Amino acid sequence: MRNEAALHEIFQGLGVVEEIQADTRLQADLGLDSTEITALELELERRFGVRIDLWGATDFSVAELDAVIERR
């Protein structure tokens, strides 16, 4: 993952203390709530200039999130 360090930093800023792996899912594994999901969307847009809808049917893994960032 090319953006691994930045994503880990973002998750730490959200207060996530769990170990983050490529297959870690945002909601199922980390249990991010609506406020944290919104904050994550805003931070991804600020840092990477990419808008990602994290409210869809997909519970993104960290690797999938990284892939979307890379495709921007």
PDB file of C-alpha atoms in Angstrom:
ATOM      1  CA  MET A   1       0.000   0.000   0.000  1.00  0.00           C
ATOM      2  CA  ARG A   2       1.514   3.259  -1.113  1.00  0.00           C
ATOM      3  CA  ASN A   3      -0.464   5.437   1.295  1.00  0.00           C
ATOM      4  CA  GLU A   4      -0.171   3.166   4.321  1.00  0.00           C
ATOM      5  CA  ALA A   5       1.643   5.644   6.594  1.00  0.00           C
ATOM      6  CA  ALA A   6      -0.776   8.472   5.815  1.00  0.00           C
ATOM      7  CA  LEU A   7      -3.808   6.212   6.335  1.00  0.00           C
ATOM      8  CA  HIS A   8      -2.438   5.012   9.674  1.00  0.00           C
ATOM      9  CA  GLU A   9      -1.936   8.635  10.701  1.00  0.00           C
ATOM     10  CA  ILE A  10      -5.503   9.490   9.728  1.00  0.00           C
ATOM     11  CA  PHE A  11      -6.892   6.544  11.698  1.00  0.00           C
ATOM     12  CA  GLN A  12      -4.850   7.537  14.751  1.00  0.00           C
ATOM     13  CA  GLY A  13      -6.319  11.034  14.451  1.00  0.00           C
ATOM     14  CA  LEU A  14      -9.766   9.442  14.577  1.00  0.00           C
ATOM     15  CA  GLY A  15      -8.814   7.688  17.798  1.00  0.00           C
ATOM     16  CA  VAL A  16      -8.471   4.207  16.309  1.00  0.00           C
ATOM     17  CA  VAL A  17      -6.146   2.198  18.537  1.00  0.00           C
ATOM     18  CA  GLU A  18      -6.635  -1.208  16.871  1.00  0.00           C
ATOM     19  CA  GLU A  19      -3.917  -2.655  14.667  1.00  0.00           C
ATOM     20  CA  ILE A  20      -4.623  -1.698  11.063  1.00  0.00           C
ATOM     21  CA  GLN A  21      -3.952  -4.297   8.362  1.00  0.00           C
ATOM     22  CA  ALA A  22      -4.660  -4.194   4.627  1.00  0.00           C
ATOM     23  CA  ASP A  23      -7.785  -6.343   5.080  1.00  0.00           C
ATOM     24  CA  THR A  24      -9.134  -4.336   8.053  1.00  0.00           C
ATOM     25  CA  ARG A  25     -12.703  -3.198   7.301  1.00  0.00           C
ATOM     26  CA  LEU A  26     -13.757   0.314   8.325  1.00  0.00           C
ATOM     27  CA  GLN A  27     -17.073  -0.578   9.911  1.00  0.00           C
ATOM     28  CA  ALA A  28     -16.989  -4.313  10.586  1.00  0.00           C
ATOM     29  CA  ASP A  29     -13.508  -4.352  12.134  1.00  0.00           C
ATOM     30  CA  LEU A  30     -12.942  -0.802  13.355  1.00  0.00           C
ATOM     31  CA  GLY A  31     -16.559  -0.004  14.176  1.00  0.00           C
ATOM     32  CA  LEU A  32     -16.324   3.546  12.854  1.00  0.00           C
ATOM     33  CA  ASP A  33     -19.465   5.510  13.655  1.00  0.00           C
ATOM     34  CA  SER A  34     -21.157   8.132  11.473  1.00  0.00           C
ATOM     35  CA  THR A  35     -19.097  10.998  12.889  1.00  0.00           C
ATOM     36  CA  GLU A  36     -15.840   9.120  12.300  1.00  0.00           C
ATOM     37  CA  ILE A  37     -16.872   8.097   8.765  1.00  0.00           C
ATOM     38  CA  THR A  38     -17.654  11.728   7.919  1.00  0.00           C
ATOM     39  CA  ALA A  39     -14.357  12.891   9.412  1.00  0.00           C
ATOM     40  CA  LEU A  40     -12.527  10.218   7.407  1.00  0.00           C
ATOM     41  CA  GLU A  41     -14.199  11.314   4.161  1.00  0.00           C
ATOM     42  CA  LEU A  42     -13.218  14.925   4.813  1.00  0.00           C
ATOM     43  CA  GLU A  43      -9.629  14.046   5.708  1.00  0.00           C
ATOM     44  CA  LEU A  44      -9.212  11.872   2.597  1.00  0.00           C
ATOM     45  CA  GLU A  45     -10.421  14.756   0.464  1.00  0.00           C
ATOM     46  CA  ARG A  46      -8.126  17.222   2.228  1.00  0.00           C
ATOM     47  CA  ARG A  47      -4.988  15.076   2.047  1.00  0.00           C
ATOM     48  CA  PHE A  48      -5.427  13.286  -1.240  1.00  0.00           C
ATOM     49  CA  GLY A  49      -7.922  15.436  -3.152  1.00  0.00           C
ATOM     50  CA  VAL A  50     -10.233  12.465  -3.597  1.00  0.00           C
ATOM     51  CA  ARG A  51     -13.898  12.205  -2.660  1.00  0.00           C
ATOM     52  CA  ILE A  52     -14.882   8.713  -1.574  1.00  0.00           C
ATOM     53  CA  ASP A  53     -18.449   7.872  -0.606  1.00  0.00           C
ATOM     54  CA  LEU A  54     -18.005   5.724   2.484  1.00  0.00           C
ATOM     55  CA  TRP A  55     -21.787   5.560   3.039  1.00  0.00           C
ATOM     56  CA  GLY A  56     -22.489   3.159   0.190  1.00  0.00           C
ATOM     57  CA  ALA A  57     -23.080  -0.555   0.465  1.00  0.00           C
ATOM     58  CA  THR A  58     -19.345  -1.280   0.480  1.00  0.00           C
ATOM     59  CA  ASP A  59     -17.576  -1.642   3.808  1.00  0.00           C
ATOM     60  CA  PHE A  60     -14.147  -0.651   2.483  1.00  0.00           C
ATOM     61  CA  SER A  61     -11.012  -2.400   3.610  1.00  0.00           C
ATOM     62  CA  VAL A  62      -7.892  -0.309   4.129  1.00  0.00           C
ATOM     63  CA  ALA A  63      -6.383  -1.843   0.953  1.00  0.00           C
ATOM     64  CA  GLU A  64      -9.497  -0.958  -1.068  1.00  0.00           C
ATOM     65  CA  LEU A  65      -9.366   2.583   0.257  1.00  0.00           C
ATOM     66  CA  ASP A  66      -5.709   2.802  -0.769  1.00  0.00           C
ATOM     67  CA  ALA A  67      -6.564   1.506  -4.263  1.00  0.00           C
ATOM     68  CA  VAL A  68      -9.240   4.178  -4.724  1.00  0.00           C
ATOM     69  CA  ILE A  69      -6.768   6.869  -3.644  1.00  0.00           C
ATOM     70  CA  GLU A  70      -4.196   5.541  -6.124  1.00  0.00           C
ATOM     71  CA  ARG A  71      -6.705   5.648  -9.009  1.00  0.00           C
ATOM     72  CA  ARG A  72      -7.385   9.351  -8.509  1.00  0.00           C
TER      73      ARG A  72
END
